[in-house]
Short mmCIF file of C-alpha atoms and ligand atoms in Angstrom, two decimals:
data_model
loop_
_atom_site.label_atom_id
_atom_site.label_comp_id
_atom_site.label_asym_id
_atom_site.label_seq_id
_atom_site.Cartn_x
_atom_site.Cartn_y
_atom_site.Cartn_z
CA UNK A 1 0.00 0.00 0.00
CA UNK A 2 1.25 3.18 -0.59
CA UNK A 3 -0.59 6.80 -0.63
CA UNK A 4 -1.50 7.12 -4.27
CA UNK A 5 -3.15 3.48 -3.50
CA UNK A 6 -5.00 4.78 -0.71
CA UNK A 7 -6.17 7.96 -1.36
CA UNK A 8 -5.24 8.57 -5.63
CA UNK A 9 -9.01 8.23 -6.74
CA UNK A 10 -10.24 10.52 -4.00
CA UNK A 11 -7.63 13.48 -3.39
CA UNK A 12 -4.88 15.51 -4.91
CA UNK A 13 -2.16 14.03 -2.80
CA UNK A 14 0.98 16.69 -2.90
CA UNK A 15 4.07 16.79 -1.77
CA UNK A 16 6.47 20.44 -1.44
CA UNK A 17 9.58 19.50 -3.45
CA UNK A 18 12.73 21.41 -3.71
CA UNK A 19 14.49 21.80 -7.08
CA UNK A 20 17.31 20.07 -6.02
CA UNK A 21 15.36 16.55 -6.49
CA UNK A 22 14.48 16.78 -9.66
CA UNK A 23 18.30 17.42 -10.43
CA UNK A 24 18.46 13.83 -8.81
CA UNK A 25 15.41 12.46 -9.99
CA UNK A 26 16.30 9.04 -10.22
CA UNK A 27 17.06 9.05 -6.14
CA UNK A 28 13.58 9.70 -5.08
CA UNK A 29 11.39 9.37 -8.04
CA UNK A 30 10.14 5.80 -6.74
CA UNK A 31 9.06 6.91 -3.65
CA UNK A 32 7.71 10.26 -5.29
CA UNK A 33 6.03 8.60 -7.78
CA UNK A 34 4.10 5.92 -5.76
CA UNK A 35 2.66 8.57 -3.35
CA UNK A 36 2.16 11.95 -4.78
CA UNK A 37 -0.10 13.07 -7.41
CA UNK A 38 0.48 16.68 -7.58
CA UNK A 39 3.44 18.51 -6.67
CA UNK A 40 4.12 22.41 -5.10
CA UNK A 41 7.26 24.19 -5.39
CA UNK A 42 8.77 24.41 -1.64
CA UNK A 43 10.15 28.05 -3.12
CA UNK A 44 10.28 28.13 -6.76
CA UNK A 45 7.76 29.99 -7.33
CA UNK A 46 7.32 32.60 -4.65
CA UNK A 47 7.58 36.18 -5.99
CA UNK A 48 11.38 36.37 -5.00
CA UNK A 49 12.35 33.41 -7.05
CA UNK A 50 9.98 34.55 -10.37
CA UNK A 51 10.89 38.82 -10.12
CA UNK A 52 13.71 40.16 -12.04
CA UNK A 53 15.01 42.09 -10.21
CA UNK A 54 17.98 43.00 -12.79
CA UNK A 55 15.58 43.55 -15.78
CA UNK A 56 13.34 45.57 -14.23
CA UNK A 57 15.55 47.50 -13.35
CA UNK A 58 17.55 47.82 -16.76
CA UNK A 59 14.55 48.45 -18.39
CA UNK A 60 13.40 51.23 -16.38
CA UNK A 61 11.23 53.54 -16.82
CA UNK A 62 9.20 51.46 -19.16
CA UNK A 63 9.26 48.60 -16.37
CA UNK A 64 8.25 51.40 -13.46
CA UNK A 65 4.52 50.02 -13.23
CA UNK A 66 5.43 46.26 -14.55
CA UNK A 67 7.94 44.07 -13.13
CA UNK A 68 9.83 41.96 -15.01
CA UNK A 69 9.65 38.03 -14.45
CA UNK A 70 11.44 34.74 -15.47
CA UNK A 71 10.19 31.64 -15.08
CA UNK A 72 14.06 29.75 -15.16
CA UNK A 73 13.52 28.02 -11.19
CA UNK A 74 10.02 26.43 -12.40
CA UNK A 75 11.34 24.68 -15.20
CA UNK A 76 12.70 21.07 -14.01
CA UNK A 77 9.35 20.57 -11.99
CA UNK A 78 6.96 21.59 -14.95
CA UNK A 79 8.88 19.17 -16.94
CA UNK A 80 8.75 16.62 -14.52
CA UNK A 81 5.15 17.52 -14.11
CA UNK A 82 4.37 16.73 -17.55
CA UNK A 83 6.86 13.88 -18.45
CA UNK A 84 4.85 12.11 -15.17
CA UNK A 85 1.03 13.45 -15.87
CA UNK A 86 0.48 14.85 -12.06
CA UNK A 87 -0.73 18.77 -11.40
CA UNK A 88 1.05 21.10 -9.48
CA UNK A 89 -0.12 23.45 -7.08
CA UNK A 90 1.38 27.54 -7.70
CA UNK A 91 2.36 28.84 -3.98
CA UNK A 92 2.08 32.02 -4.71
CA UNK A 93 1.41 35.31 -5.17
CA UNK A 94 0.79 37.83 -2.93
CA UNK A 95 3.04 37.38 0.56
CA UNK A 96 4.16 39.39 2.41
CA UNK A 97 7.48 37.08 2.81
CA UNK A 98 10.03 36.02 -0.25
CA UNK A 99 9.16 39.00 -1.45
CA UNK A 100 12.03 40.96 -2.61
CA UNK A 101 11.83 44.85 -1.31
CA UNK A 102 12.85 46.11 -4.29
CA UNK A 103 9.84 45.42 -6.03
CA UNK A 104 7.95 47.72 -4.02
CA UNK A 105 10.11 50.90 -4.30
CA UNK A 106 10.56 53.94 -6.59
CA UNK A 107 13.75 53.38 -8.47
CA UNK A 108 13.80 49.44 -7.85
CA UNK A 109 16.79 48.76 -5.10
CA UNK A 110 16.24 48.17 -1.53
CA UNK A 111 16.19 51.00 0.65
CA UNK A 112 14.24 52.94 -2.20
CA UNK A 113 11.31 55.17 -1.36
CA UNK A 114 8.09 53.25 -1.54
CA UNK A 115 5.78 53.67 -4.76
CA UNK A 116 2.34 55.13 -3.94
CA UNK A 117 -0.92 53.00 -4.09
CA UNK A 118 -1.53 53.16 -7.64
CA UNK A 119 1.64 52.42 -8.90
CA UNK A 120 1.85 49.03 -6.21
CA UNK A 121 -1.20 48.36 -7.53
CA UNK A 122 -0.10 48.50 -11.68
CA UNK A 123 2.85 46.37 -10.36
CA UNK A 124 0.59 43.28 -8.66
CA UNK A 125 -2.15 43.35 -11.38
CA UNK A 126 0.36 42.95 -13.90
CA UNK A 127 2.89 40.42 -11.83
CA UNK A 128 0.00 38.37 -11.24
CA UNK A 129 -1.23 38.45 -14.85
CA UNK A 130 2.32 37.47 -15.95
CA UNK A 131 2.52 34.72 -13.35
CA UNK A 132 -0.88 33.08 -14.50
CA UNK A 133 -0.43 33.58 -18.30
CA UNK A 134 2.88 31.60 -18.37
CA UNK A 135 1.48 28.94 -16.98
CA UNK A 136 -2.20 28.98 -18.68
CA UNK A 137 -0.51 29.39 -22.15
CA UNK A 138 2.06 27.49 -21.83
CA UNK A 139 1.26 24.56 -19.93
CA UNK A 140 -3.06 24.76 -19.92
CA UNK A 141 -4.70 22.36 -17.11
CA UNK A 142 -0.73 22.05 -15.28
CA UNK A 143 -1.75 24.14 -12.82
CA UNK A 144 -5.15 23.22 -11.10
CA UNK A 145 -4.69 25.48 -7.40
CA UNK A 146 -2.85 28.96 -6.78
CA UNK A 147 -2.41 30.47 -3.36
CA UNK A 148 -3.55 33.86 -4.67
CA UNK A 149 -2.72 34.83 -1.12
CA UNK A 150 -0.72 33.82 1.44
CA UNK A 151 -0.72 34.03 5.55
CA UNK A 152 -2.68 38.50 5.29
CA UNK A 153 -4.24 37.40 9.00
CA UNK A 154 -2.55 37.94 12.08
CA UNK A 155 -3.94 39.28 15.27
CA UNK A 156 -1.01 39.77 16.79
CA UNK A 157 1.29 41.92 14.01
CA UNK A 158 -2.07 42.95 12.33
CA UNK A 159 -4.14 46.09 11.97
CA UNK A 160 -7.82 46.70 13.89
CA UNK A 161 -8.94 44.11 11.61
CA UNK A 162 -6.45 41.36 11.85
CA UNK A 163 -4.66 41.81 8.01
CA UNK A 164 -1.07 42.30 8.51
CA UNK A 165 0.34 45.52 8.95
CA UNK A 166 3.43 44.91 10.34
CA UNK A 167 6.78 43.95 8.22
CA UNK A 168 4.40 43.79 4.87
CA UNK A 169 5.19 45.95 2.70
CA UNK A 170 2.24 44.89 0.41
CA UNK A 171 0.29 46.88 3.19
CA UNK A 172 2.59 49.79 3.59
CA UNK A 173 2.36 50.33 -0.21
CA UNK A 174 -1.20 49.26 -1.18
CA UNK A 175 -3.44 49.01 2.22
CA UNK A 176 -5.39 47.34 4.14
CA UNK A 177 -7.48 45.81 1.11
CA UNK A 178 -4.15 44.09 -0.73
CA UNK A 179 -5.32 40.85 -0.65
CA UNK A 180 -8.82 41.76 -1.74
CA UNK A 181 -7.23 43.01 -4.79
CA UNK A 182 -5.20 40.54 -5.41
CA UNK A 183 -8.02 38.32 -5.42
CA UNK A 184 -9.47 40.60 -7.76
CA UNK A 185 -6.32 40.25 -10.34
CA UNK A 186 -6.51 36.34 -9.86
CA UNK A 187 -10.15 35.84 -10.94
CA UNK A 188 -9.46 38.49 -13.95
CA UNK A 189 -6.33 36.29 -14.74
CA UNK A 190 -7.18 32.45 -13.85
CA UNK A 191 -7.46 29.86 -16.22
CA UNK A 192 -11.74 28.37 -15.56
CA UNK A 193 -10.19 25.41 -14.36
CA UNK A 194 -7.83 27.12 -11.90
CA UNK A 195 -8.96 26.91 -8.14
CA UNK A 196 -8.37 30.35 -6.15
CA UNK A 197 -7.00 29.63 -2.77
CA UNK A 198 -6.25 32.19 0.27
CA UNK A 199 -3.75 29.74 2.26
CA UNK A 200 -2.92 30.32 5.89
CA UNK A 201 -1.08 29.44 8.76
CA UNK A 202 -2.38 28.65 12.43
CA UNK A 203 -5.78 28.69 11.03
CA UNK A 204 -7.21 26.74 14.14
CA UNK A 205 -6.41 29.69 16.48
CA UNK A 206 -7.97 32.56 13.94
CA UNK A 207 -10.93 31.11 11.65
CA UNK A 208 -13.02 34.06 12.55
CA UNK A 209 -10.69 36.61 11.65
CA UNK A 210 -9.79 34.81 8.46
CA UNK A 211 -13.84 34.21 7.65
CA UNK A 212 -14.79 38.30 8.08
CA UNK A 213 -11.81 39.50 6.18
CA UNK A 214 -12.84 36.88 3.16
CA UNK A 215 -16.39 37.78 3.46
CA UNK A 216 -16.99 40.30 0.63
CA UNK A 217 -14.24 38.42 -1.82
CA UNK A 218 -16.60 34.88 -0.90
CA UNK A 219 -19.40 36.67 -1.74
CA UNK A 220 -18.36 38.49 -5.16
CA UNK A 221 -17.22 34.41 -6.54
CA UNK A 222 -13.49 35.59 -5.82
CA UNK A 223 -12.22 32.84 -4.13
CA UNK A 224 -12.97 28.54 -4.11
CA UNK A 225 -11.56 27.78 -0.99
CA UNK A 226 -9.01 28.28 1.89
CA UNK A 227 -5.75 26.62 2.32
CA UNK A 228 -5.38 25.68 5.73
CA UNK A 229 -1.06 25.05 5.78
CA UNK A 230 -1.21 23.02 8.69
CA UNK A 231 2.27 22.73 10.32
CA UNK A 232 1.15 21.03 13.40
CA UNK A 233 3.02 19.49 16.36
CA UNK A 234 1.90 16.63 18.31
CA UNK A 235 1.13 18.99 20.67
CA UNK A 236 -1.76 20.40 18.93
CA UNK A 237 -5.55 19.96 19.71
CA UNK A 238 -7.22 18.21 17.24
CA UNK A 239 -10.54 19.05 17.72
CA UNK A 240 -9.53 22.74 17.59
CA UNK A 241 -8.27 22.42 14.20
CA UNK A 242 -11.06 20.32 12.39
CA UNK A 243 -12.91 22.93 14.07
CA UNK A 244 -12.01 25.59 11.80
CA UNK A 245 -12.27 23.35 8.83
CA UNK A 246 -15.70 22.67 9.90
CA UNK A 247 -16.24 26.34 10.28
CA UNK A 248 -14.78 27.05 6.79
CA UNK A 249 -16.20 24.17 5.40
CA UNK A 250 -20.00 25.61 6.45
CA UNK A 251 -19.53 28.62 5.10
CA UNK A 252 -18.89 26.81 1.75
CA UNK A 253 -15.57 26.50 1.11
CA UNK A 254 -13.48 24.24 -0.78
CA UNK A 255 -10.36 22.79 1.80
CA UNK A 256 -7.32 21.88 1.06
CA UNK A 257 -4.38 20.69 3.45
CA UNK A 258 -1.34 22.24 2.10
CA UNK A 259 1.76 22.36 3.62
CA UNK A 260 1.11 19.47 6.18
CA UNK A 261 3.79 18.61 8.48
CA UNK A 262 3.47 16.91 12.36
CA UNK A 263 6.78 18.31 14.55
CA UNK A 264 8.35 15.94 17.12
CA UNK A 265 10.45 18.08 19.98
CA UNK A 266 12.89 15.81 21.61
CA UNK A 267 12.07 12.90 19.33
CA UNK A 268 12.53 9.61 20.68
CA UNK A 269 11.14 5.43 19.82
CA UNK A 270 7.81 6.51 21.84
CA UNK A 271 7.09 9.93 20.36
CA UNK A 272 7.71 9.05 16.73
CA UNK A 273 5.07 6.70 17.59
CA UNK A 274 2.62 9.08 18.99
CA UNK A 275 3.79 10.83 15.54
CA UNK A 276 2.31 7.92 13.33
CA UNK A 277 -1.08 7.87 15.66
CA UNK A 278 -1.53 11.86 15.38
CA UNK A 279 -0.98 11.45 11.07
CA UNK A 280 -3.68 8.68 11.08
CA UNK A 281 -6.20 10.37 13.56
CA UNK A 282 -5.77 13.21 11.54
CA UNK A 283 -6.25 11.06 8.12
CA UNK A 284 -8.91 9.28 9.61
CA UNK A 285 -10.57 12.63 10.27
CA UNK A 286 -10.40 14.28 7.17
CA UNK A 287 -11.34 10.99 5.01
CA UNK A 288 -14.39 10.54 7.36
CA UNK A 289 -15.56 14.59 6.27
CA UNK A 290 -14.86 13.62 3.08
CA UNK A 291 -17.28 10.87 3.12
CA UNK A 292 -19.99 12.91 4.43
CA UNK A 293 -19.72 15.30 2.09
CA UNK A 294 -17.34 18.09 3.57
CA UNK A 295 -15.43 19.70 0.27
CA UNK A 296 -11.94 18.38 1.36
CA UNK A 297 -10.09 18.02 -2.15
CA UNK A 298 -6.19 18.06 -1.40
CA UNK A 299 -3.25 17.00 1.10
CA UNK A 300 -0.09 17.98 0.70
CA UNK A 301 2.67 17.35 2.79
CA UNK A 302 5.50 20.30 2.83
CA UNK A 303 8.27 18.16 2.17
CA UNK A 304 9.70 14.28 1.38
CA UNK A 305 11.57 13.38 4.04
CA UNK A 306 13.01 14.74 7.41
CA UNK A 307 16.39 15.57 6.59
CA UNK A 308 14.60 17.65 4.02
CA UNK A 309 12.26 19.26 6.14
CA UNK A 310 12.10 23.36 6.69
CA UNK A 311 11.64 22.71 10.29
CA UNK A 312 15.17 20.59 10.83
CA UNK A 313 15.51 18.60 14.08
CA UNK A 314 11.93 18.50 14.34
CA UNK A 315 11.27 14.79 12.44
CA UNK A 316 7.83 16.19 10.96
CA UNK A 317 7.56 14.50 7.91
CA UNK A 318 6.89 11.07 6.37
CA UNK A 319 10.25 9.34 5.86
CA UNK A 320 13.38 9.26 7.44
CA UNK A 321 16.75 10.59 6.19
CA UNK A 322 17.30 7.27 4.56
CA UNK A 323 13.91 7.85 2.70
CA UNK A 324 12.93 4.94 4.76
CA UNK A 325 8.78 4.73 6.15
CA UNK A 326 8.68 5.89 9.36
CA UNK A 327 5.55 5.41 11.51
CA UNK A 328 4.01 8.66 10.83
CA UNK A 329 4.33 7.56 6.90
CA UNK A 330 2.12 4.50 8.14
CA UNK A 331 -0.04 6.30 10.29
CA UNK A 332 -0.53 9.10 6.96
CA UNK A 333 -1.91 5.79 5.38
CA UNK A 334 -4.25 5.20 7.58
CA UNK A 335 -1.98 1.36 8.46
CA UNK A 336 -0.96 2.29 11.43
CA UNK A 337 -1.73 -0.90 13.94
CA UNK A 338 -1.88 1.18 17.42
CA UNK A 339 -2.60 -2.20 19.45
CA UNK A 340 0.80 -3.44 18.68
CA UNK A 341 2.52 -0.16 20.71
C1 XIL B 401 9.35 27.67 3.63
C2 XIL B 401 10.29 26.73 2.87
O1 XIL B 401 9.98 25.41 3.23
C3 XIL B 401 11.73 27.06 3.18
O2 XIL B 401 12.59 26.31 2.36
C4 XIL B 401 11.98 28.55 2.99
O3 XIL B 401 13.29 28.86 3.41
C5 XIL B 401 10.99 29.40 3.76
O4 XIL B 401 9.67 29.02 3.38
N1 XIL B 401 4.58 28.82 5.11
C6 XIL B 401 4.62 28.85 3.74
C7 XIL B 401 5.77 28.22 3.01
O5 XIL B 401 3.65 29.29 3.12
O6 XIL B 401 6.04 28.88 1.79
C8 XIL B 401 7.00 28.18 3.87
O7 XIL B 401 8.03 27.46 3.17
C9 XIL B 401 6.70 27.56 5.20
C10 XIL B 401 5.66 28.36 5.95
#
């Protein structure tokens, strides 16, 4: 059994991947291959890695209100993409991290004076138009999710409201309404096919906040659904988090898990087992809303294996540094036999 067995005929079933794997393809492509059905760039294609910085820069002041972009990182994973048949996932737009500073200033270089409203806004319409056009000429159907936005809630560095004030320079130069425009862009831009995601962390602590901010975008047919990112540790209350699925589910939005990952502090024989238990309750759970009807259409995990994990020395993902099964891989599967602890 492995995860495209269990869940390929009922879920888009991701994995992040670096590009560094598909320079060694032949390493990991088994274990890729058996389990994942749709793949998302870990960072190839946040704005910092897709923004030219040295064109638009050359080619000022023609380039002052449009940004130049290259699309040189995303190429060994849409080629992969299509020599394999699976569907990727674009994370994304409009963040208010891996963003370059540059891109929001008068003359282009960091430490320039920020551009006023209507310029910021020029630059994100068409950066997000350039973004989605490579990809929906180029490669039509590849790309079946975008984060349009990514992680614009947060009580504690956030305005009256909750949208991010602080460090985001998307809300320095545009306002408090950035991601509702960006939203806007997207559905101008997107391909029919193309599911418009606002993707968050921490969601379990903050699904009102997230739920009134989308509330006029929901209504207007901006947005499908909300990307809950899900780094969890074993820590974490379960109940609180399906909680806010629930609560986004009601108010009828599509879910998808997207950058899943289960941290282990202090790991040890005992807790890596508690690991595999908390990745099946939490399978168990979702496949169970599924069932009774609950829009639940993706899980990606936010990474292949621990020694390639963003949050090192934590253990949090699937398989070892040997690419071996651990027990959370099991428990993910829904195999895990918790009499025989
Ligand atoms: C992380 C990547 O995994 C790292 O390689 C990178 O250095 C920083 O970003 N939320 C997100 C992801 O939306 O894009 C982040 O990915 C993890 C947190």
């Amino acid at each position: 059994m492995n995860a495209i067995e269990a869940y390929g005929d009922k879920l888009y079933i991701g994995a992040a991947i670096p590009n560094f794997v598909f320079a060694s393809w032949d390493k990991y492509s088994d274990l890729i291959m058996s389990n994942f059905n749709c793949y998302t760039c870990e960072n190839e294609m946040k704005p910092e890695a897709i923004l030219d910085e040295e064109k638009s820069r050359n080619t000022l002041p023609s380039s002052y209100k449009h940004a130049a972009v290259k699309f040189d990182a995303c190429a060994p994973v849409v080629k992969t993409a299509l020599t394999v048949g699976v569907k990727l996932r674009l994370h994304t737009l409009v963040w208010h991290s891996q963003t370059p500073d540059w891109f929001f200033t008068e003359d282009y270089t960091s430490g320039g004076a920020p551009v006023c409203r209507e310029v910021m806004l020029c630059r994100m319409e068409n950066y997000i138009k350039d973004v989605l056009a490579f990809f929906l000429e180029g490669y039509p159907d590849l790309i079946y999710a975008v984060d349009v936005v990514n992680e614009a809630f947060d009580r504690e560095s956030g305005d009256e409201n909750g949208v991010r004030r602080d460090k985001n320079m998307w809300y320095q130069t545009v306002g408090s309404d950035y991601y509702y425009q960006a939203l806007l862009f997207a559905h101008k831009y997107a391909g029919h096919s193309t599911k418009l995601f606002y993707n968050d962390y921490s969601c379990m602590y903050k699904p009102d906040i997230i739920l009134s901010n989308l509330k006029s975008a929901k209504k207007e047919g901006l947005l499908d659904g909300i990307g809950m990112q899900s780094h969890l540790s074993l820590t974490d209350n379960q109940e609180l988090y399906f909680a806010a699925m629930d609560k986004f589910a009601s108010e009828g939005y599509e879910i998808e898990v997207t950058e899943l990952d289960v941290g282990v502090k202090d790991a040890d024989h005992e807790k890596l087992e508690r690991q595999g238990e908390y990745y099946q309750d939490l399978m168990d759970r979702i496949m169970s809303r599924r069932e009774s009807g609950t829009n639940i259409s993706a899980v990606t995990v936010w990474g292949l294996s621990d020694h390639l994990s963003w949050r090192r020395g934590e253990h949090a993902l699937l398989f070892d540094e040997n690419l071996n099964p651990k027990p959370a891989y099991y428990g993910f599967l829904r195999q895990y036999k918790k009499s025989e602890l």
